[in-house]
Coordinates of C-alpha atoms and ligand atoms in Angstrom, one line a residue:
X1 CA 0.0 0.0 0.0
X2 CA 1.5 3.6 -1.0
X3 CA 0.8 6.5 1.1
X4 CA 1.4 10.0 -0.1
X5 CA 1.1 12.9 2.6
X6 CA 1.4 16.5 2.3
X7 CA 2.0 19.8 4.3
X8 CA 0.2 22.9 3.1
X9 CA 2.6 25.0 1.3
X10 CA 4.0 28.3 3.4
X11 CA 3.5 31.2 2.3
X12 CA 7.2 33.0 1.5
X13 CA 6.2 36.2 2.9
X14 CA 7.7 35.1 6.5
X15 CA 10.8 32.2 7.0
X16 CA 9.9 29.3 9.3
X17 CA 8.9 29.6 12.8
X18 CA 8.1 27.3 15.5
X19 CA 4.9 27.0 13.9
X20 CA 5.5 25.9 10.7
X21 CA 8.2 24.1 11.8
X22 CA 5.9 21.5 14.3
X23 CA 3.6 21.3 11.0
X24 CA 6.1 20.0 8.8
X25 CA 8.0 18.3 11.5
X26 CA 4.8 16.2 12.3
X27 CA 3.9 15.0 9.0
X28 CA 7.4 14.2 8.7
X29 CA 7.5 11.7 11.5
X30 CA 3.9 9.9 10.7
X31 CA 6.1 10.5 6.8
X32 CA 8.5 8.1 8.4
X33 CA 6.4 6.1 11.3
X34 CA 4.4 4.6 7.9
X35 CA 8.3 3.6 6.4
X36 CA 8.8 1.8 9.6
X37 CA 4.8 0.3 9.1
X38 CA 6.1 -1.1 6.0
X39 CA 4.3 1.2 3.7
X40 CA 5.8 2.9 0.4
X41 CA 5.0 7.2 0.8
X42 CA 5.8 9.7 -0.5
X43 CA 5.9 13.5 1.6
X44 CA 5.3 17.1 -0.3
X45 CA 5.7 20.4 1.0
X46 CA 6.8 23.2 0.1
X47 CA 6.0 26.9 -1.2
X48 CA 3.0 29.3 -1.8
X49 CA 4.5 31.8 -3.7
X50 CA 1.8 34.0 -6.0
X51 CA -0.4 36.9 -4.4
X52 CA -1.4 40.1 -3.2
X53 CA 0.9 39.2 0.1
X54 CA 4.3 38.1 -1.5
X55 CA 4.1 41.1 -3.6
X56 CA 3.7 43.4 -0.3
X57 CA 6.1 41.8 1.1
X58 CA 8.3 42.0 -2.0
X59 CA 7.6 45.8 -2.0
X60 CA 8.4 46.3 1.4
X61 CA 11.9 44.8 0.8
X62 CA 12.6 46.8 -2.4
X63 CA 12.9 43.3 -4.4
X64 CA 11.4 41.6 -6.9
X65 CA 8.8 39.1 -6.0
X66 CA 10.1 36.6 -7.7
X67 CA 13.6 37.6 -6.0
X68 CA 12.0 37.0 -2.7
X69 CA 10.4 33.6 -3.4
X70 CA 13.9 32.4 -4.6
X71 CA 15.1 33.4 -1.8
X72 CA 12.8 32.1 1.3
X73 CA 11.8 28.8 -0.3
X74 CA 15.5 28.5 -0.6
X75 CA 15.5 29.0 3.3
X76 CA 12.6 26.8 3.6
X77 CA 14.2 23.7 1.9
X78 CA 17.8 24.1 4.4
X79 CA 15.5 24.5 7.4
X80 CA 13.8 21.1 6.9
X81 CA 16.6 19.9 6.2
X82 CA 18.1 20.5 9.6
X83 CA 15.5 19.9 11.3
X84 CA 15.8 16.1 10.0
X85 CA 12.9 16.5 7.6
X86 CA 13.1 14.3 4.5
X87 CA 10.6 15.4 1.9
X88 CA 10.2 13.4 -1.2
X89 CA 9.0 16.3 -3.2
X90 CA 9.5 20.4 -2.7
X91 CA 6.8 21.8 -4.2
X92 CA 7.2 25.7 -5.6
X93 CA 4.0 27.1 -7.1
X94 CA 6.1 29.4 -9.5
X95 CA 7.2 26.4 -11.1
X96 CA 6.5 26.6 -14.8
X97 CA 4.8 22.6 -14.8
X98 CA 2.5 24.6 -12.0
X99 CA 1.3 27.2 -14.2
X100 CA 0.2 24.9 -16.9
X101 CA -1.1 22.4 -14.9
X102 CA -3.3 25.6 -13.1
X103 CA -4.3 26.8 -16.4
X104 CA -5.4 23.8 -18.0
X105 CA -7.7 23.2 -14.8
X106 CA -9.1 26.5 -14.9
X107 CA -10.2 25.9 -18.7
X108 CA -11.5 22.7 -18.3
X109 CA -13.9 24.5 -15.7
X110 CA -14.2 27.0 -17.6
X111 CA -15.4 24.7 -20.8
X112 CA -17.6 23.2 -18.1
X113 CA -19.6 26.9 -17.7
X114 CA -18.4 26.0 -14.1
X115 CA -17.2 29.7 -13.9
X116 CA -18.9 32.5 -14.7
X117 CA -17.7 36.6 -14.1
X118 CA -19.3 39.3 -12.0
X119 CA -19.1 42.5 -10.2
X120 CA -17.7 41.9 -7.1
X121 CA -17.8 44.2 -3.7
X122 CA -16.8 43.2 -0.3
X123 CA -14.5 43.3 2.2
X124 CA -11.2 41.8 1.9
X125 CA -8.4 40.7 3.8
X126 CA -4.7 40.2 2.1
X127 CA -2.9 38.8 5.0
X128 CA -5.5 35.6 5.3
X129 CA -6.1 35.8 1.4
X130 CA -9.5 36.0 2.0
X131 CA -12.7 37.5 1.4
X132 CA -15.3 38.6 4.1
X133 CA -18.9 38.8 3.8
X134 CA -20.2 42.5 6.4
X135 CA -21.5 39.7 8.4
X136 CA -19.0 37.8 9.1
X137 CA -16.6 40.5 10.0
X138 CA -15.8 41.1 14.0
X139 CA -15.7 44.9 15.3
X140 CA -14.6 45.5 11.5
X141 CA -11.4 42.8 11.3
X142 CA -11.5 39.3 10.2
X143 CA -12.8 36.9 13.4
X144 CA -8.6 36.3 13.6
X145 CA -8.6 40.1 13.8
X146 CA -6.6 40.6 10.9
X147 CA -7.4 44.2 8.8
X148 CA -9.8 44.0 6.0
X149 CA -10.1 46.6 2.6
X150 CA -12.7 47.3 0.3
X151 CA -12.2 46.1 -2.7
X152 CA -14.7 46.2 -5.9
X153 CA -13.7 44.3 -9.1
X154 CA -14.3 42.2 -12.0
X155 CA -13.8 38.7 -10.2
X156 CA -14.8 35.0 -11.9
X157 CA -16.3 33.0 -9.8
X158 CA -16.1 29.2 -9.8
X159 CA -20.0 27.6 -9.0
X160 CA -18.7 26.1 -5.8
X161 CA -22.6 26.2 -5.0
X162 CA -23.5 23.6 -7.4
X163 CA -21.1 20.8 -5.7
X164 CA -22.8 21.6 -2.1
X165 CA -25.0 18.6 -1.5
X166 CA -22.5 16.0 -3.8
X167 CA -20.2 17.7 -0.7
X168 CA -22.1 17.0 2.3
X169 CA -23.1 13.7 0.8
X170 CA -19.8 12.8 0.3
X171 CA -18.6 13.9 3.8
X172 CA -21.2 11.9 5.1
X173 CA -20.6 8.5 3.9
X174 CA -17.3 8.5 4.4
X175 CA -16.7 9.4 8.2
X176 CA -13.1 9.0 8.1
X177 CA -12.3 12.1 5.9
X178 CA -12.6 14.9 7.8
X179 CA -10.1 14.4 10.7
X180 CA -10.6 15.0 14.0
X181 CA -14.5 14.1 14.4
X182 CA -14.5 17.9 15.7
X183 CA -13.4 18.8 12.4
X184 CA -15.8 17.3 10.7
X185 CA -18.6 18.7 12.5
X186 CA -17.2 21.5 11.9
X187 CA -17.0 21.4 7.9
X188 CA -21.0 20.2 8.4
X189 CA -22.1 23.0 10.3
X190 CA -20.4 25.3 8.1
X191 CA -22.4 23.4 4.9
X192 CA -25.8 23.7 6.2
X193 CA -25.8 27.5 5.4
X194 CA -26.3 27.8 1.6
X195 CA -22.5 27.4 0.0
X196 CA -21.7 30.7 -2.2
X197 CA -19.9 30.5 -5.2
X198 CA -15.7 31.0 -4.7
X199 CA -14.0 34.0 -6.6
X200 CA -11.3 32.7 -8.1
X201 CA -9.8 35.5 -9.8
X202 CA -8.3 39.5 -9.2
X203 CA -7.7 42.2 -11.7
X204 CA -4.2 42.4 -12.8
X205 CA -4.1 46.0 -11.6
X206 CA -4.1 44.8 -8.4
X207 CA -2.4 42.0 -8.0
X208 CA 0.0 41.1 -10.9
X209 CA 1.7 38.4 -9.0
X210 CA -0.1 35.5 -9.8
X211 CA -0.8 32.8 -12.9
X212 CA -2.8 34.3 -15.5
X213 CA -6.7 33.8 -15.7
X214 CA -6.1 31.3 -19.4
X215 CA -9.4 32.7 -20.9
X216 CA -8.7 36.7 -19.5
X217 CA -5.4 37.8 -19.6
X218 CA -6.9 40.9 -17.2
X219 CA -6.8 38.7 -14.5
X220 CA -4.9 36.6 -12.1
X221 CA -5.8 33.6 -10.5
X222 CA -6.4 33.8 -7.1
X223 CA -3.6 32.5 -4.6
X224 CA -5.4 29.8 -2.9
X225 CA -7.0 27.7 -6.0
X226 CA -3.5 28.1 -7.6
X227 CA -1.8 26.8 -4.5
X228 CA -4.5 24.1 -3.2
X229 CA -4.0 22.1 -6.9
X230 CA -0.2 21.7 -6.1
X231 CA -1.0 18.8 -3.9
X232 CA -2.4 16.6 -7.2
X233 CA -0.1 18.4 -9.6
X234 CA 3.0 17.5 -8.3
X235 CA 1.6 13.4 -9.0
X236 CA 1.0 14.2 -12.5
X237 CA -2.5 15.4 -12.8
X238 CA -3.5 16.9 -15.9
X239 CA 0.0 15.9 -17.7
X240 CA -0.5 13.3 -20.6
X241 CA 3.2 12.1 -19.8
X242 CA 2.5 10.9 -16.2
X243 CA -0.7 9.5 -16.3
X244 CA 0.5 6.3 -14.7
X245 CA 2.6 8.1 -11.9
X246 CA -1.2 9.9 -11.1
X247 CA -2.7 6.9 -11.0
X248 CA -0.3 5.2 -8.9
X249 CA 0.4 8.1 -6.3
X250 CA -3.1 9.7 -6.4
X251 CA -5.8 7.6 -7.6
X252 CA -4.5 4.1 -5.8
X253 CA -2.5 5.9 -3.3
X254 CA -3.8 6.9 0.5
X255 CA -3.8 10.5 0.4
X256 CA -3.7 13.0 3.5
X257 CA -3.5 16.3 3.6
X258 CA -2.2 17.3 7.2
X259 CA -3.5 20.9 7.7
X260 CA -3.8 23.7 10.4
X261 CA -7.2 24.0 11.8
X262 CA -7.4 27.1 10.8
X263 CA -7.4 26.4 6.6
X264 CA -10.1 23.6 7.0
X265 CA -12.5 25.4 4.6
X266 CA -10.1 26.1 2.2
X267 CA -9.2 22.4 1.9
X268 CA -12.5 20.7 2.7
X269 CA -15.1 22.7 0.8
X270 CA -13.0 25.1 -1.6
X271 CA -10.6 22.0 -3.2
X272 CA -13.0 19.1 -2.6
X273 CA -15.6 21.2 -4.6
X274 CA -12.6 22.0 -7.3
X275 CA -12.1 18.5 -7.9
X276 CA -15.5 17.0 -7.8
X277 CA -15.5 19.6 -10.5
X278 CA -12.7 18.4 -12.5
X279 CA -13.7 14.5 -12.3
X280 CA -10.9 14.1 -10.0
X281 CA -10.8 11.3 -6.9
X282 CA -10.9 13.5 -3.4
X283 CA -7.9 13.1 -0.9
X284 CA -8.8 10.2 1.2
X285 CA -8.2 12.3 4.9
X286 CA -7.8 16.1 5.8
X287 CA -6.2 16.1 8.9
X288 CA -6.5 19.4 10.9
X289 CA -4.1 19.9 13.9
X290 CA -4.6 22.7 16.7
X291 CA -2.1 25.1 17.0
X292 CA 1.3 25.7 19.3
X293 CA 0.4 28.4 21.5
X294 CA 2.3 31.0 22.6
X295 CA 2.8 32.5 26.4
X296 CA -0.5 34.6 25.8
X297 CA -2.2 31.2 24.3
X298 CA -2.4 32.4 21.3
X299 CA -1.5 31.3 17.9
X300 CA 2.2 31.3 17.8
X301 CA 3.1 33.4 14.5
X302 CA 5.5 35.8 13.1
X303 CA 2.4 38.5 13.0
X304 CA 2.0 38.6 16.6
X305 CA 5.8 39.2 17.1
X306 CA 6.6 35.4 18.3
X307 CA 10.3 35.3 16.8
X308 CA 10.7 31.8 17.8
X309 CA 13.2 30.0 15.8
X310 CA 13.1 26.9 16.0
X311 CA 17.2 26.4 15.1
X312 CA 18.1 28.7 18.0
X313 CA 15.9 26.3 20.6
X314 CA 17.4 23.3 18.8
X315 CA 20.9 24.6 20.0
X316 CA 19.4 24.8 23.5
X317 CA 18.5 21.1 23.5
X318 CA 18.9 19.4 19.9
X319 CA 16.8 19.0 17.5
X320 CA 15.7 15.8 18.4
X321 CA 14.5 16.7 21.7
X322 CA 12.3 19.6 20.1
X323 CA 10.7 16.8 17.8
X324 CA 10.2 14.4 20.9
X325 CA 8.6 17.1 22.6
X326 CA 5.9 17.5 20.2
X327 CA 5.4 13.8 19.5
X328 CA 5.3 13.2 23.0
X329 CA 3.6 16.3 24.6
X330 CA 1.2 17.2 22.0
X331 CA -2.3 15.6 21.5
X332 CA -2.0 15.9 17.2
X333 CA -5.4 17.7 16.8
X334 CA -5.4 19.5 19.7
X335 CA -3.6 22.6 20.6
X336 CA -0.4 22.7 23.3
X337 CA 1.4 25.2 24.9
X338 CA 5.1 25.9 24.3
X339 CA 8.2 27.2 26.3
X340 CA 11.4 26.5 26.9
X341 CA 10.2 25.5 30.1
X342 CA 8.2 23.0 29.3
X343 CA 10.9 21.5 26.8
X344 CA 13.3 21.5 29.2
X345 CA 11.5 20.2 31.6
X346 CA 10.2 17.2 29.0
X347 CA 14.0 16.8 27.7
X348 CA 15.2 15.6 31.0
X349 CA 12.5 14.0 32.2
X350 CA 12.0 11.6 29.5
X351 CA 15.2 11.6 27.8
X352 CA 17.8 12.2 29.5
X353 CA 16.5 10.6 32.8
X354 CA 14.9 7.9 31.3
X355 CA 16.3 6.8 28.1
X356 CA 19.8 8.3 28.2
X357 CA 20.1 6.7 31.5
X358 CA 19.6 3.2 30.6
X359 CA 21.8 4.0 27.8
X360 CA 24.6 5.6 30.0
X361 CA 24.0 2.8 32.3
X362 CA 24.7 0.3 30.3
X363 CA 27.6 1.5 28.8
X364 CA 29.3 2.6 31.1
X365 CA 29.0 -0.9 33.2
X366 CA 29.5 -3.1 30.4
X367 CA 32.9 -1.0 29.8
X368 CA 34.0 -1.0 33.2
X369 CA 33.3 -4.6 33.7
X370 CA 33.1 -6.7 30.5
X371 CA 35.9 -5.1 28.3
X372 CA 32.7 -3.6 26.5
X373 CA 31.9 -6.7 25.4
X374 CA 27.9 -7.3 24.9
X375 CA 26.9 -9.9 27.5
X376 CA 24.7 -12.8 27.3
X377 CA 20.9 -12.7 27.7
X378 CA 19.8 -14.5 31.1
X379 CA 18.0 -18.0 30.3
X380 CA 14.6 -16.4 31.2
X381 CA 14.1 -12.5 30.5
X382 CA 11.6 -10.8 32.5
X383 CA 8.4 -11.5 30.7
X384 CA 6.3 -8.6 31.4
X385 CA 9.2 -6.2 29.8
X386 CA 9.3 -8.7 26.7
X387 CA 5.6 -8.3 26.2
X388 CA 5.8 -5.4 26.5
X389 CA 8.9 -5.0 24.0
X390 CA 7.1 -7.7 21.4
X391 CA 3.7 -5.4 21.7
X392 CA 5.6 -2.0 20.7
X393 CA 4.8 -2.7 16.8
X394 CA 1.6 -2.9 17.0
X395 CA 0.7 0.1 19.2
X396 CA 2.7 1.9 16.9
X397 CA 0.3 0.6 14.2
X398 CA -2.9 1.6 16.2
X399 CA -1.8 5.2 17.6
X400 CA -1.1 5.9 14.0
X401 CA -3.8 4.3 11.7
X402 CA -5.7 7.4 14.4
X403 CA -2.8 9.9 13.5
X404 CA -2.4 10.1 17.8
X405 CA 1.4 9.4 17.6
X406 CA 1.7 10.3 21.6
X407 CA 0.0 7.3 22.5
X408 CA 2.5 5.1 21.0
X409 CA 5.7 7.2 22.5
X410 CA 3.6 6.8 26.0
X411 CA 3.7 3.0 25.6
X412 CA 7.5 3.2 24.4
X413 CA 7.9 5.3 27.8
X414 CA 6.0 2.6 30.0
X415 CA 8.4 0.1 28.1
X416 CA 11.6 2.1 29.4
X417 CA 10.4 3.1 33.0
X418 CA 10.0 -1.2 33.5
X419 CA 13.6 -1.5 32.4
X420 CA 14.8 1.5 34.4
X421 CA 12.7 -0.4 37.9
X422 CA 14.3 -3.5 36.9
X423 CA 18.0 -2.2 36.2
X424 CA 17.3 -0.2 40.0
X425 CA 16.1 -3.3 41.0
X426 CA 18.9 -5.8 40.0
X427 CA 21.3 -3.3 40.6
X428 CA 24.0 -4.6 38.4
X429 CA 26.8 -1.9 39.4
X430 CA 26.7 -3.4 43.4
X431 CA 26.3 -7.0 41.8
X432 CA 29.2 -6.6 40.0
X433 CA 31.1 -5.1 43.0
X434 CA 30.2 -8.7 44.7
X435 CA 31.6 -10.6 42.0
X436 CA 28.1 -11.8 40.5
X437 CA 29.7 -11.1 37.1
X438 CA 26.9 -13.4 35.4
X439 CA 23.6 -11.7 36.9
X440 CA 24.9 -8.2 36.6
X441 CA 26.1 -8.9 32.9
X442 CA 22.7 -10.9 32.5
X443 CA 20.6 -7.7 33.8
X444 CA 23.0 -5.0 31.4
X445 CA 22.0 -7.1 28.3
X446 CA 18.1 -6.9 29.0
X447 CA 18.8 -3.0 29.6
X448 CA 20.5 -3.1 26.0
X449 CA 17.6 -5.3 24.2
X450 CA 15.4 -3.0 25.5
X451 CA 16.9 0.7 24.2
X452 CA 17.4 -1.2 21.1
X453 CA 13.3 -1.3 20.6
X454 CA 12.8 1.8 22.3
X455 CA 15.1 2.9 19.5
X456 CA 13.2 1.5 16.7
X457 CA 10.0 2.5 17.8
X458 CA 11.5 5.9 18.1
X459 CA 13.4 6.1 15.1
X460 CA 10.8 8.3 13.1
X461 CA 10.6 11.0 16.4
X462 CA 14.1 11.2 16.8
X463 CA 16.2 9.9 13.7
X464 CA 19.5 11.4 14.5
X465 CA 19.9 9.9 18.4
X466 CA 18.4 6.8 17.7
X467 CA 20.7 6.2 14.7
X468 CA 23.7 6.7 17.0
X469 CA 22.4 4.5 19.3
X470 CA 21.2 1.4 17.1
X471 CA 24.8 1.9 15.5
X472 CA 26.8 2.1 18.7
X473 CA 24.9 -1.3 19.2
X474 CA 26.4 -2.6 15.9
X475 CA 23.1 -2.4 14.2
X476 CA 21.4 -0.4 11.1
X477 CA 19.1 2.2 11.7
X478 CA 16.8 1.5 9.0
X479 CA 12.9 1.6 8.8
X480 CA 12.5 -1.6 7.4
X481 CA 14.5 -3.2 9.5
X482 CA 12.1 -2.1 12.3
X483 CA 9.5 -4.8 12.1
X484 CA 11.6 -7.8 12.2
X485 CA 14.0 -5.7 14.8
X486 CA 10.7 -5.2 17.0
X487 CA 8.6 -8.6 16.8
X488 CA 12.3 -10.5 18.1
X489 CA 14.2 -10.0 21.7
X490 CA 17.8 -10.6 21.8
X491 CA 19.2 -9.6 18.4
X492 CA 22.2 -7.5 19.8
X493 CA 24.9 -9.4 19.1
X494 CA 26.7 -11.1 22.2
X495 CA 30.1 -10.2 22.5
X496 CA 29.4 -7.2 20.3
X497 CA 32.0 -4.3 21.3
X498 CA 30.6 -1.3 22.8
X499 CA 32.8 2.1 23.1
X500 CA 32.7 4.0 25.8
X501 CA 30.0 7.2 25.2
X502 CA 29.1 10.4 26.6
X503 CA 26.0 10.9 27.8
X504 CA 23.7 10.6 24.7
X505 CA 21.1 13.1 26.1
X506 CA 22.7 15.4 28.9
X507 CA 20.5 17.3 31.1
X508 CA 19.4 20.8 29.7
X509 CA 19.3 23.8 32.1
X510 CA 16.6 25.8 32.2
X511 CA 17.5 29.6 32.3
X512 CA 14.5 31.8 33.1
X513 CA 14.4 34.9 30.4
X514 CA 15.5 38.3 32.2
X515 CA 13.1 40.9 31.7
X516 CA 14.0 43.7 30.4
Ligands
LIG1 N1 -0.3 29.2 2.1 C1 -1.3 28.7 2.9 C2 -1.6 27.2 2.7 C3 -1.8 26.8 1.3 S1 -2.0 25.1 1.1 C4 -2.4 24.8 -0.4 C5 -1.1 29.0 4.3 N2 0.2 29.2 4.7 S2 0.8 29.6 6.1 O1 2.2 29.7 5.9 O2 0.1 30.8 6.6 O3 0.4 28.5 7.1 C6 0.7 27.1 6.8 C7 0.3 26.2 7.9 O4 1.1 26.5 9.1 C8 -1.1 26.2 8.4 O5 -1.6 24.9 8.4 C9 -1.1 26.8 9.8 O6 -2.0 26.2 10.6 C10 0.3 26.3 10.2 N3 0.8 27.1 11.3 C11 1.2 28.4 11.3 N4 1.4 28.7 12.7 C12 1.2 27.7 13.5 C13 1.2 27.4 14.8 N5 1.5 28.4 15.7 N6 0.9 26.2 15.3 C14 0.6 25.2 14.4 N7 0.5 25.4 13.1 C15 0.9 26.6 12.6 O7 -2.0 29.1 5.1

């Protein structure tokens, strides 16, 4: 089975934050959590370049817009990249396949008499993208309380009306597709008022950064329907040379979009409606996640002044221990607080006192008292940390068939804190001192078969420690290794040489901000 997941595409009018980052970094591990499933994927994100906004912001800087999409979707691709995030595809919506993939929709809709041109007045808003009906305004600002402007234009419209109950239907029967439940509700509610046809256009004389309307050369198309069919264009639709690849990575293929909750209407009704439209098969899940919150609890965001880059905390504590903290801490769907509190706080709680310190443990005494040598496993292992151990595969499979990763690192925790009672209980270090070479040696190994699982199982959350740490064990730290690696105990090789480590996860001070 082939599963192909996507981010949205980030706008280039900001670089990444802490927010994006957790978006992307998220899809990235359940990316790499279906690898370890067994599953073929393939991961898209990538870049929303066209629009009123990117041409502000390219005004503002004195450059080019096209100067200033080079240049942050450049910064977008080496952020992800150190933050360990391994997309298959980087998808730019300046690309020129883009374009004519755009246009050739738009005039098979067009063809259709699916869109139609009228006189347009309303409110609307150029840092959401959006436009407001009066009614929906709050004390004159979007309900986010972004600005809004008058605008009145020209616009075509695409009959989004006509797809409504084909929509709702849809939704309906397949109760799966909106994801959470909550979100789904949601997307309901919203359809029982009577859906109103989307404008999918602006004058050129006021925004000239965008793909050009194919029938109208007046116009521009607007940003969203340009950027929402990246996620099908970038598998070949509408491209007579990559039929097959479409059919393989979009029609057979398990598609998810993984979304912020707060472009669920752009994804659910505007490009469901857009490809009922164009005959095309609808994603198989949306996904919409909550938000990290800043110390007010408010959407973290460049807008509101949250400068929080996500590199700077990853010197703090490593970028692994920023992606545990969200797989762990966060309840995917839900929103969660952030501070530097809280990942320290998580950091040496879970990793460094728990994990690291089997790890240290176990180094350290097999060095000191078996010439590093791996020793052998006692006749009988404890069985309740086995089971537990043999069961880690398949909570993997059930936390993420619900996209809840947590509840999967909470049994790989559970599976750790067992080892860290028995490795207190044995206490191999005073054994050892008494001479009981074999029990302390027998106790080590079952602390070492057990950070190798927790190491599988955690492979997709933290790549870069639990490489080092399968190959300090002399074994490979790859994803299809993982089900075979977690359905056996004992595959560490006896006699295997361990070097002598540093602590793999050192303790992280907190240091309280000074105000100024
Ligand atoms: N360009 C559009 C998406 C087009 S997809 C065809 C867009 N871009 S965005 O850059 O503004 O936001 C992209 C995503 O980042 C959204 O899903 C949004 O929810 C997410 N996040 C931005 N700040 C966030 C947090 N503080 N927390 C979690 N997600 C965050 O919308």
């Amino acid at each position: 089975m082939k599963k192909y997941t996507t981010t949205p595409l980030y706008y280039v009018n900001a670089t990444p934050h802490l927010g994006t980052a957790y978006a992307t970094i998220m899809t990235d591990g359940l990316v790499k959590f279906h690898k370890l499933l067994g599953y073929e994927t393939r991961f898209l994100t990538g870049t929303d370049e066209h629009g009123q906004k990117i041409q502000q912001a390219a005004d503002a800087k004195g450059i080019s817009p096209q100067e200033l999409t080079d240049q942050v979707s450049r910064s977008f691709q080496m952020y992800w990249a150190d933050m360990g995030i391994d997309f298959d595809i980087f998808y730019r919506t300046t690309n020129e396949k883009h374009k004519e993939v755009v246009s050739k929709a738009l005039d098979i809709l067009h063809h259709k008499g699916d869109i139609y041109s009228k006189e347009y007045s309303g409110w609307y808003c150029v840092s959401e993208e959006t436009f407001y009906a009066e009614k929906d305004l709050v004390n004159g600002k979007t309900p986010s309380g972004k600005p809004v402007e008058q605008v009145t234009e020209k616009n075509y419209f695409f009959k989004m009306s006509k797809y409504q109950d084909q929509l709702i239907k849809y939704i309906e029967n397949h109760p799966k597709f909106i994801q959470p439940k909550s979100r789904k509700n949601e997307v309901l509610g919203f359809l029982k008022q009577p859906l109103e046809d989307l404008s999918i256009s602006r004058p050129k004389s006021r925004v000239s950064w965008g793909i050009p309307i194919p029938f109208d050369t007046e116009q521009v198309t607007y940003v969203w329907v340009d950027a929402l069919l990246n996620y099908a264009a970038a598998c070949g639709l509408l491209q007579e040379n990559r039929k097959e690849e479409f059919n393989t990575w979009w029609n057979e293929a398990f598609v998810t979009h993984i979304i912020g909750k707060d472009i669920l209407t752009t994804h659910a009704v505007y490009w469901t409606t857009l490809l009922m439209a164009l005959d095309v098969k609808l994603p198989d899940q949306i996904f919409a996640h909550g938000w990290i919150l800043n110390k007010e609890n408010e959407k973290m965001s460049k807008s509101f002044g949250d400068i929080v880059d996500p590199k700077e905390i990853a010197e703090v504590v490593g970028i692994d221990s920023l992606r545990y903290y969200f797989f762990s801490e966060v309840h995917f769907g839900k929103d969660a607080p952030f501070s530097m509190e809280l990942l320290c706080l998580k950091t040496n709680s879970d990793l460094a006192n728990n994990l690291g310190n089997l790890v240290s443990r176990s180094f350290n005494l097999i060095n000191k008292y078996f010439d590093g040598k791996v020793p052998a496993l006692p006749e009988n292992s404890p069985e309740d940390i086995v089971n537990k151990g043999l069961g880690i595969f398949e909570s993997i499979e059930k936390a993420i068939l619900k996209n809840q990763p947590h509840e999967a690192i909470t049994y790989i925790i559970e599976f750790l804190n067992l080892a860290n009672q028995y490795l207190e209980e044995k206490a191999p270090w005073k054994l050892a001192k008494k001479g009981d070479l074999k029990e302390a040696g027998e106790s080590l190994r079952v602390a070492l078969e057990v950070v190798r699982m927790a190491c599988y199982g955690l492979l997709p959350v933290m790549p870069n420690k639990c490489k080092e740490i399968l190959e300090l064990l002399g074994l490979k730290a790859e994803y299809q290794s993982a089900s075979e690696q977690l359905s056996s105990w004992g595959l560490i090789k006896t006699n295997q040489v361990l070097e002598k480590i540093k602590p793999i996860f050192p303790r992280v001070e907190f240091e309280k901000e000074e105000k100024s």
